[in-house]
PDB file of C-alpha atoms in Angstrom:
ATOM      1  CA  LYS A  13       7.278   6.240 -11.867  1.00 85.00           C
ATOM      2  CA  GLN A  14       7.124   6.058  -8.093  1.00 90.00           C
ATOM      3  CA  GLU A  15       7.638   2.627  -6.549  1.00 93.00           C
ATOM      4  CA  VAL A  16       6.988   1.903  -2.903  1.00 95.00           C
ATOM      5  CA  THR A  17       8.419  -1.126  -1.127  1.00 96.00           C
ATOM      6  CA  GLN A  18       7.638  -2.354   2.341  1.00 96.00           C
ATOM      7  CA  ILE A  19       9.809  -4.646   4.408  1.00 94.00           C
ATOM      8  CA  PRO A  20       9.172  -7.108   5.907  1.00 94.00           C
ATOM      9  CA  ALA A  21       6.219  -8.570   4.054  1.00 94.00           C
ATOM     10  CA  ALA A  22       5.099 -10.301   7.226  1.00 96.00           C
ATOM     11  CA  LEU A  23       6.059 -10.062  10.861  1.00 96.00           C
ATOM     12  CA  SER A  24       5.049 -12.125  13.869  1.00 97.00           C
ATOM     13  CA  VAL A  25       5.955 -10.916  17.352  1.00 96.00           C
ATOM     14  CA  PRO A  26       4.990 -11.659  20.938  1.00 97.00           C
ATOM     15  CA  GLU A  27       2.829  -9.182  22.776  1.00 97.00           C
ATOM     16  CA  GLY A  28       4.706  -6.304  24.382  1.00 97.00           C
ATOM     17  CA  GLU A  29       7.502  -6.121  21.856  1.00 97.00           C
ATOM     18  CA  ASN A  30       8.511  -2.871  20.185  1.00 97.00           C
ATOM     19  CA  LEU A  31       8.701  -3.168  16.412  1.00 96.00           C
ATOM     20  CA  VAL A  32       9.627  -1.259  13.287  1.00 97.00           C
ATOM     21  CA  LEU A  33       8.032  -1.440   9.875  1.00 97.00           C
ATOM     22  CA  ASN A  34       9.953  -0.104   6.907  1.00 97.00           C
ATOM     23  CA  CYS A  35       8.865   1.703   3.779  1.00 98.00           C
ATOM     24  CA  SER A  36      11.077   2.882   0.947  1.00 98.00           C
ATOM     25  CA  PHE A  37      10.261   4.880  -2.160  1.00 97.00           C
ATOM     26  CA  THR A  38      12.198   5.535  -5.338  1.00 96.00           C
ATOM     27  CA  ASP A  39      11.297   9.155  -6.085  1.00 92.00           C
ATOM     28  CA  SER A  40      12.150  11.531  -3.257  1.00 91.00           C
ATOM     29  CA  ALA A  41      10.039  14.348  -4.724  1.00 90.00           C
ATOM     30  CA  ILE A  42       7.046  13.526  -2.571  1.00 91.00           C
ATOM     31  CA  TYR A  43       4.288  15.700  -1.197  1.00 89.00           C
ATOM     32  CA  ASN A  44       3.490  13.589   1.849  1.00 91.00           C
ATOM     33  CA  LEU A  45       3.523  10.053   3.198  1.00 94.00           C
ATOM     34  CA  GLN A  46       0.737   8.246   4.964  1.00 94.00           C
ATOM     35  CA  TRP A  47       0.616   5.079   7.045  1.00 96.00           C
ATOM     36  CA  PHE A  48      -2.599   3.069   7.085  1.00 95.00           C
ATOM     37  CA  ARG A  49      -3.937   0.047   8.857  1.00 96.00           C
ATOM     38  CA  GLN A  50      -6.187  -2.465   7.101  1.00 94.00           C
ATOM     39  CA  ASP A  51      -8.032  -5.241   8.866  1.00 93.00           C
ATOM     40  CA  PRO A  52      -9.025  -8.309   6.799  1.00 89.00           C
ATOM     41  CA  GLY A  53     -11.864  -7.526   4.398  1.00 85.00           C
ATOM     42  CA  LYS A  54     -12.085  -3.950   5.590  1.00 88.00           C
ATOM     43  CA  GLY A  55     -11.197  -0.503   4.347  1.00 89.00           C
ATOM     44  CA  LEU A  56      -8.234   1.588   5.400  1.00 91.00           C
ATOM     45  CA  THR A  57      -7.750   3.462   8.622  1.00 90.00           C
ATOM     46  CA  SER A  58      -5.336   6.377   8.467  1.00 90.00           C
ATOM     47  CA  LEU A  59      -2.747   6.179  11.221  1.00 95.00           C
ATOM     48  CA  LEU A  60      -0.286   8.973  10.554  1.00 94.00           C
ATOM     49  CA  LEU A  61       0.296  11.573   7.861  1.00 92.00           C
ATOM     50  CA  ILE A  62       3.702  13.154   7.421  1.00 93.00           C
ATOM     51  CA  GLN A  63       4.080  16.190   5.199  1.00 90.00           C
ATOM     52  CA  SER A  64       7.232  16.380   3.113  1.00 90.00           C
ATOM     53  CA  SER A  65       8.567  19.187   5.300  1.00 92.00           C
ATOM     54  CA  GLN A  66       8.207  17.120   8.466  1.00 94.00           C
ATOM     55  CA  ARG A  67      10.492  14.462   9.884  1.00 95.00           C
ATOM     56  CA  GLU A  68       8.124  12.574  12.124  1.00 96.00           C
ATOM     57  CA  GLN A  69       4.628  12.287  13.537  1.00 96.00           C
ATOM     58  CA  THR A  70       3.442  10.611  16.704  1.00 97.00           C
ATOM     59  CA  SER A  71       0.096   9.264  17.791  1.00 95.00           C
ATOM     60  CA  GLY A  72      -0.116   7.255  20.989  1.00 97.00           C
ATOM     61  CA  ARG A  73       2.103   4.198  20.667  1.00 97.00           C
ATOM     62  CA  LEU A  74       2.836   4.951  17.020  1.00 98.00           C
ATOM     63  CA  ASN A  75       5.677   7.014  15.674  1.00 98.00           C
ATOM     64  CA  ALA A  76       6.401   7.516  11.994  1.00 97.00           C
ATOM     65  CA  SER A  77       9.565   9.050  10.641  1.00 97.00           C
ATOM     66  CA  LEU A  78      10.390  10.350   7.200  1.00 97.00           C
ATOM     67  CA  ASP A  79      13.773  10.738   5.546  1.00 96.00           C
ATOM     68  CA  LYS A  80      12.982  12.152   2.143  1.00 93.00           C
ATOM     69  CA  SER A  81      16.541  12.320   0.909  1.00 92.00           C
ATOM     70  CA  SER A  82      17.102   8.613   1.415  1.00 95.00           C
ATOM     71  CA  GLY A  83      13.578   7.681   0.369  1.00 96.00           C
ATOM     72  CA  ARG A  84      12.633   5.985   3.613  1.00 97.00           C
ATOM     73  CA  SER A  85       9.990   5.991   6.268  1.00 98.00           C
ATOM     74  CA  THR A  86       9.596   3.851   9.355  1.00 98.00           C
ATOM     75  CA  LEU A  87       6.592   3.122  11.521  1.00 98.00           C
ATOM     76  CA  TYR A  88       7.506   2.353  15.099  1.00 98.00           C
ATOM     77  CA  ILE A  89       4.949   0.561  17.252  1.00 98.00           C
ATOM     78  CA  ALA A  90       5.673   0.510  20.959  1.00 98.00           C
ATOM     79  CA  ALA A  91       4.479  -2.172  23.350  1.00 97.00           C
ATOM     80  CA  SER A  92       2.613  -4.131  20.693  1.00 97.00           C
ATOM     81  CA  GLN A  93      -0.761  -5.671  21.497  1.00 97.00           C
ATOM     82  CA  PRO A  94      -2.779  -8.449  19.821  1.00 97.00           C
ATOM     83  CA  GLY A  95      -5.212  -5.771  18.663  1.00 97.00           C
ATOM     84  CA  ASP A  96      -2.424  -4.295  16.556  1.00 97.00           C
ATOM     85  CA  SER A  97      -2.576  -7.351  14.295  1.00 97.00           C
ATOM     86  CA  ALA A  98      -3.438  -6.103  10.804  1.00 97.00           C
ATOM     87  CA  THR A  99      -1.861  -5.188   7.485  1.00 96.00           C
ATOM     88  CA  TYR A 100       0.036  -1.922   7.561  1.00 97.00           C
ATOM     89  CA  LEU A 101       0.260   0.030   4.340  1.00 96.00           C
ATOM     90  CA  CYS A 102       2.585   2.852   3.453  1.00 97.00           C
ATOM     91  CA  ALA A 103       1.430   5.298   0.763  1.00 95.00           C
ATOM     92  CA  VAL A 104       3.346   8.113  -0.854  1.00 94.00           C
ATOM     93  CA  GLY A 105       1.636  11.244  -2.130  1.00 90.00           C
ATOM     94  CA  GLY A 106       3.464  12.548  -5.161  1.00 81.00           C
ATOM     95  CA  THR A 107       1.447  15.634  -6.012  1.00 72.00           C
ATOM     96  CA  SER A 108      -0.540  18.343  -4.330  1.00 60.00           C
ATOM     97  CA  TYR A 109      -3.839  16.917  -5.513  1.00 66.00           C
ATOM     98  CA  GLY A 110      -3.359  13.828  -3.427  1.00 73.00           C
ATOM     99  CA  LYS A 111      -2.622  10.872  -5.691  1.00 82.00           C
ATOM    100  CA  LEU A 112      -1.175   8.054  -3.584  1.00 90.00           C
ATOM    101  CA  THR A 113       1.123   5.177  -4.493  1.00 92.00           C
ATOM    102  CA  PHE A 114       0.853   2.244  -2.110  1.00 94.00           C
ATOM    103  CA  GLY A 115       3.362  -0.314  -0.952  1.00 95.00           C
ATOM    104  CA  GLN A 116       2.469  -3.992  -0.766  1.00 94.00           C
ATOM    105  CA  GLY A 117       1.970  -3.862   2.958  1.00 95.00           C
ATOM    106  CA  THR A 118       3.348  -5.619   6.017  1.00 97.00           C
ATOM    107  CA  ILE A 119       1.147  -8.246   7.637  1.00 96.00           C
ATOM    108  CA  LEU A 120       1.636  -7.944  11.382  1.00 97.00           C
ATOM    109  CA  THR A 121       0.630 -10.630  13.835  1.00 97.00           C
ATOM    110  CA  VAL A 122       0.992  -9.980  17.542  1.00 97.00           C
ATOM    111  CA  HIS A 123       0.404 -13.118  19.556  1.00 96.00           C
ATOM    112  CA  PRO A 124      -0.449 -13.171  23.248  1.00 94.00           C
TER     113      PRO A 124
ATOM    114  CA  GLY B  28     -15.153  13.691  11.501  1.00 66.00           C
ATOM    115  CA  ALA B  29     -13.918  12.877   7.967  1.00 83.00           C
ATOM    116  CA  VAL B  30     -16.085   9.815   7.479  1.00 90.00           C
ATOM    117  CA  VAL B  31     -16.481   8.174   4.096  1.00 93.00           C
ATOM    118  CA  SER B  32     -19.157   5.594   3.397  1.00 95.00           C
ATOM    119  CA  GLN B  33     -19.607   3.142   0.566  1.00 96.00           C
ATOM    120  CA  HIS B  34     -22.691   1.341  -0.600  1.00 96.00           C
ATOM    121  CA  PRO B  35     -23.192  -1.501  -1.046  1.00 97.00           C
ATOM    122  CA  SER B  36     -20.622  -3.221   1.148  1.00 96.00           C
ATOM    123  CA  ARG B  37     -20.994  -6.449  -0.769  1.00 96.00           C
ATOM    124  CA  VAL B  38     -22.568  -7.327  -4.087  1.00 97.00           C
ATOM    125  CA  ILE B  39     -22.882 -10.524  -6.060  1.00 97.00           C
ATOM    126  CA  CYS B  40     -24.025 -10.306  -9.652  1.00 95.00           C
ATOM    127  CA  LYS B  41     -24.238 -12.349 -12.798  1.00 96.00           C
ATOM    128  CA  SER B  42     -21.794 -11.914 -15.620  1.00 96.00           C
ATOM    129  CA  GLY B  43     -22.910  -9.239 -18.066  1.00 96.00           C
ATOM    130  CA  THR B  44     -24.775  -7.076 -15.595  1.00 96.00           C
ATOM    131  CA  SER B  45     -23.762  -3.595 -14.454  1.00 97.00           C
ATOM    132  CA  VAL B  46     -23.080  -2.695 -10.860  1.00 97.00           C
ATOM    133  CA  LYS B  47     -23.058   0.765  -9.300  1.00 97.00           C
ATOM    134  CA  ILE B  48     -21.039   1.562  -6.193  1.00 97.00           C
ATOM    135  CA  GLU B  49     -21.567   4.789  -4.267  1.00 97.00           C
ATOM    136  CA  CYS B  50     -18.970   6.676  -2.287  1.00 96.00           C
ATOM    137  CA  ARG B  51     -20.071   9.460   0.036  1.00 95.00           C
ATOM    138  CA  SER B  52     -18.205  11.883   2.244  1.00 91.00           C
ATOM    139  CA  LEU B  53     -20.540  12.219   5.207  1.00 92.00           C
ATOM    140  CA  ASP B  54     -19.280  15.240   7.072  1.00 86.00           C
ATOM    141  CA  PHE B  55     -17.102  17.140   4.662  1.00 86.00           C
ATOM    142  CA  GLN B  56     -17.052  18.253   1.066  1.00 86.00           C
ATOM    143  CA  ALA B  57     -14.650  16.471  -1.212  1.00 85.00           C
ATOM    144  CA  THR B  58     -13.749  18.068  -4.500  1.00 82.00           C
ATOM    145  CA  THR B  59     -11.595  15.054  -5.282  1.00 89.00           C
ATOM    146  CA  MET B  60     -12.385  11.394  -4.757  1.00 93.00           C
ATOM    147  CA  PHE B  61     -10.308   8.408  -5.736  1.00 94.00           C
ATOM    148  CA  TRP B  62     -11.252   4.879  -6.731  1.00 96.00           C
ATOM    149  CA  TYR B  63      -8.979   1.923  -6.002  1.00 95.00           C
ATOM    150  CA  ARG B  64      -9.225  -1.803  -6.503  1.00 95.00           C
ATOM    151  CA  GLN B  65      -7.522  -4.425  -4.417  1.00 93.00           C
ATOM    152  CA  PHE B  66      -7.044  -8.060  -5.392  1.00 88.00           C
ATOM    153  CA  PRO B  67      -6.620 -10.683  -2.655  1.00 83.00           C
ATOM    154  CA  LYS B  68      -3.373 -10.341  -0.753  1.00 80.00           C
ATOM    155  CA  GLN B  69      -2.332  -7.409  -2.908  1.00 84.00           C
ATOM    156  CA  SER B  70      -2.086  -3.701  -2.332  1.00 87.00           C
ATOM    157  CA  LEU B  71      -4.354  -0.969  -3.580  1.00 91.00           C
ATOM    158  CA  MET B  72      -4.107   0.115  -7.175  1.00 92.00           C
ATOM    159  CA  LEU B  73      -5.451   3.506  -8.145  1.00 92.00           C
ATOM    160  CA  MET B  74      -8.030   3.254 -10.911  1.00 94.00           C
ATOM    161  CA  ALA B  75      -9.104   6.835 -11.378  1.00 94.00           C
ATOM    162  CA  THR B  76      -9.279  10.284  -9.881  1.00 92.00           C
ATOM    163  CA  SER B  77     -12.719  11.843  -9.754  1.00 90.00           C
ATOM    164  CA  ASN B  78     -13.165  15.589  -9.618  1.00 86.00           C
ATOM    165  CA  GLU B  79     -16.530  17.170  -8.921  1.00 83.00           C
ATOM    166  CA  GLY B  80     -18.144  18.508 -12.050  1.00 82.00           C
ATOM    167  CA  SER B  81     -15.544  17.237 -14.476  1.00 84.00           C
ATOM    168  CA  LYS B  82     -14.512  14.035 -16.202  1.00 87.00           C
ATOM    169  CA  ALA B  83     -12.543  11.488 -14.240  1.00 91.00           C
ATOM    170  CA  THR B  84      -8.873  10.899 -14.914  1.00 91.00           C
ATOM    171  CA  TYR B  85      -8.114   7.224 -15.424  1.00 94.00           C
ATOM    172  CA  GLU B  86      -4.843   5.455 -14.726  1.00 92.00           C
ATOM    173  CA  GLN B  87      -3.055   3.694 -17.516  1.00 92.00           C
ATOM    174  CA  GLY B  88      -4.633   0.358 -18.310  1.00 93.00           C
ATOM    175  CA  VAL B  89      -8.023   1.159 -16.784  1.00 94.00           C
ATOM    176  CA  GLU B  90     -10.854   1.131 -19.330  1.00 94.00           C
ATOM    177  CA  LYS B  91     -12.935   4.254 -18.900  1.00 92.00           C
ATOM    178  CA  ASP B  92     -15.877   2.734 -20.787  1.00 94.00           C
ATOM    179  CA  LYS B  93     -15.780  -0.260 -18.483  1.00 96.00           C
ATOM    180  CA  PHE B  94     -15.531   1.667 -15.238  1.00 96.00           C
ATOM    181  CA  LEU B  95     -17.798   4.696 -15.430  1.00 95.00           C
ATOM    182  CA  ILE B  96     -17.225   7.339 -12.804  1.00 94.00           C
ATOM    183  CA  ASN B  97     -19.577  10.170 -11.970  1.00 90.00           C
ATOM    184  CA  HIS B  98     -18.874  12.871  -9.409  1.00 88.00           C
ATOM    185  CA  ALA B  99     -22.031  14.932  -9.528  1.00 82.00           C
ATOM    186  CA  SER B 100     -21.778  16.593  -6.125  1.00 88.00           C
ATOM    187  CA  LEU B 101     -19.183  17.499  -3.524  1.00 88.00           C
ATOM    188  CA  THR B 102     -20.191  14.552  -1.379  1.00 91.00           C
ATOM    189  CA  LEU B 103     -20.950  11.766  -3.844  1.00 93.00           C
ATOM    190  CA  SER B 104     -19.015   9.843  -6.443  1.00 94.00           C
ATOM    191  CA  THR B 105     -20.238   6.692  -8.152  1.00 95.00           C
ATOM    192  CA  LEU B 106     -18.374   3.896  -9.898  1.00 97.00           C
ATOM    193  CA  THR B 107     -20.329   1.764 -12.337  1.00 97.00           C
ATOM    194  CA  VAL B 108     -18.791  -1.481 -13.484  1.00 97.00           C
ATOM    195  CA  THR B 109     -20.435  -2.098 -16.839  1.00 96.00           C
ATOM    196  CA  SER B 110     -20.981  -5.565 -18.271  1.00 96.00           C
ATOM    197  CA  ALA B 111     -19.171  -7.107 -15.342  1.00 96.00           C
ATOM    198  CA  HIS B 112     -17.174 -10.302 -15.802  1.00 96.00           C
ATOM    199  CA  PRO B 113     -15.636 -12.692 -13.271  1.00 95.00           C
ATOM    200  CA  GLU B 114     -12.238 -11.025 -13.663  1.00 94.00           C
ATOM    201  CA  ASP B 115     -13.793  -7.797 -12.358  1.00 95.00           C
ATOM    202  CA  SER B 116     -14.372  -9.497  -9.020  1.00 95.00           C
ATOM    203  CA  SER B 117     -12.358  -7.500  -6.532  1.00 95.00           C
ATOM    204  CA  PHE B 118     -12.470  -5.230  -3.508  1.00 95.00           C
ATOM    205  CA  TYR B 119     -13.224  -1.665  -4.584  1.00 97.00           C
ATOM    206  CA  ILE B 120     -12.303   1.142  -2.218  1.00 96.00           C
ATOM    207  CA  CYS B 121     -12.932   4.841  -2.576  1.00 95.00           C
ATOM    208  CA  SER B 122     -11.314   7.724  -0.786  1.00 93.00           C
ATOM    209  CA  ALA B 123     -12.139  11.374  -0.422  1.00 91.00           C
ATOM    210  CA  ARG B 124      -9.596  14.098  -0.084  1.00 86.00           C
ATOM    211  CA  LEU B 125      -9.839  16.542   2.769  1.00 77.00           C
ATOM    212  CA  VAL B 126      -8.416  19.571   1.070  1.00 70.00           C
ATOM    213  CA  ASP B 127      -7.461  21.631   4.077  1.00 69.00           C
ATOM    214  CA  TYR B 128      -5.281  18.831   5.360  1.00 67.00           C
ATOM    215  CA  ASN B 129      -4.361  17.251   2.029  1.00 71.00           C
ATOM    216  CA  GLU B 130      -5.268  13.886   3.469  1.00 80.00           C
ATOM    217  CA  GLN B 131      -7.301  11.041   2.045  1.00 85.00           C
ATOM    218  CA  PHE B 132      -9.963   9.262   4.057  1.00 89.00           C
ATOM    219  CA  PHE B 133     -11.040   5.864   2.886  1.00 92.00           C
ATOM    220  CA  GLY B 134     -14.378   4.165   2.671  1.00 94.00           C
ATOM    221  CA  PRO B 135     -14.955   0.662   4.057  1.00 94.00           C
ATOM    222  CA  GLY B 136     -14.807  -0.909   0.620  1.00 95.00           C
ATOM    223  CA  THR B 137     -17.184  -2.889  -1.581  1.00 97.00           C
ATOM    224  CA  ARG B 138     -16.645  -6.564  -2.281  1.00 96.00           C
ATOM    225  CA  LEU B 139     -17.781  -7.346  -5.815  1.00 96.00           C
ATOM    226  CA  THR B 140     -18.237 -10.951  -6.870  1.00 96.00           C
ATOM    227  CA  VAL B 141     -19.215 -11.641 -10.470  1.00 96.00           C
ATOM    228  CA  LEU B 142     -20.493 -15.129 -11.118  1.00 95.00           C
TER     229      LEU B 142
END
């Protein structure tokens, strides 16, 4: 059974700092990995999707890497802003039909 | 593109009543939709996988007679919580799979409160 762990559980940083969120998974036989953002009481916004054959994806100030063999992914956020404050969820897709297993999330607070 | 809507966004009901939640893919066809529930300060737990025109596949521990799922068209799946009880109070989120990109897009969620 796939287990996904995210570290740290919470992170508070000053505005402008670069930061890294970590995600690890126990079964390396994954199909893809997705990073999401969730604002309080809201649904999920997809940030980046990495296919199992890829090593990284970039979108603006976000960069996600994937190391399947070690069961790890990182989400790098450059020049953080208060608007980045949210819960960030990592989800691993284990099959081609799209079933996702989620981590517990990292609560990010960026203070001015 | 790839927008998923849910209705209602919030519902409060009395114990024993049934509640239906709709999930729609607005600008694409989704042969597969997923239903998740999220308790406060916890992550999403997959409840069931809904495939258009066939019976839903439920995760272990999820009562299929309690949570009825119907996926009658390529753009609509419904989740009915039957005889709801306070412990069913939760945030229910659906997602629809964009096949060409093998990516899930999530709805805004439905907050269910059972009194």
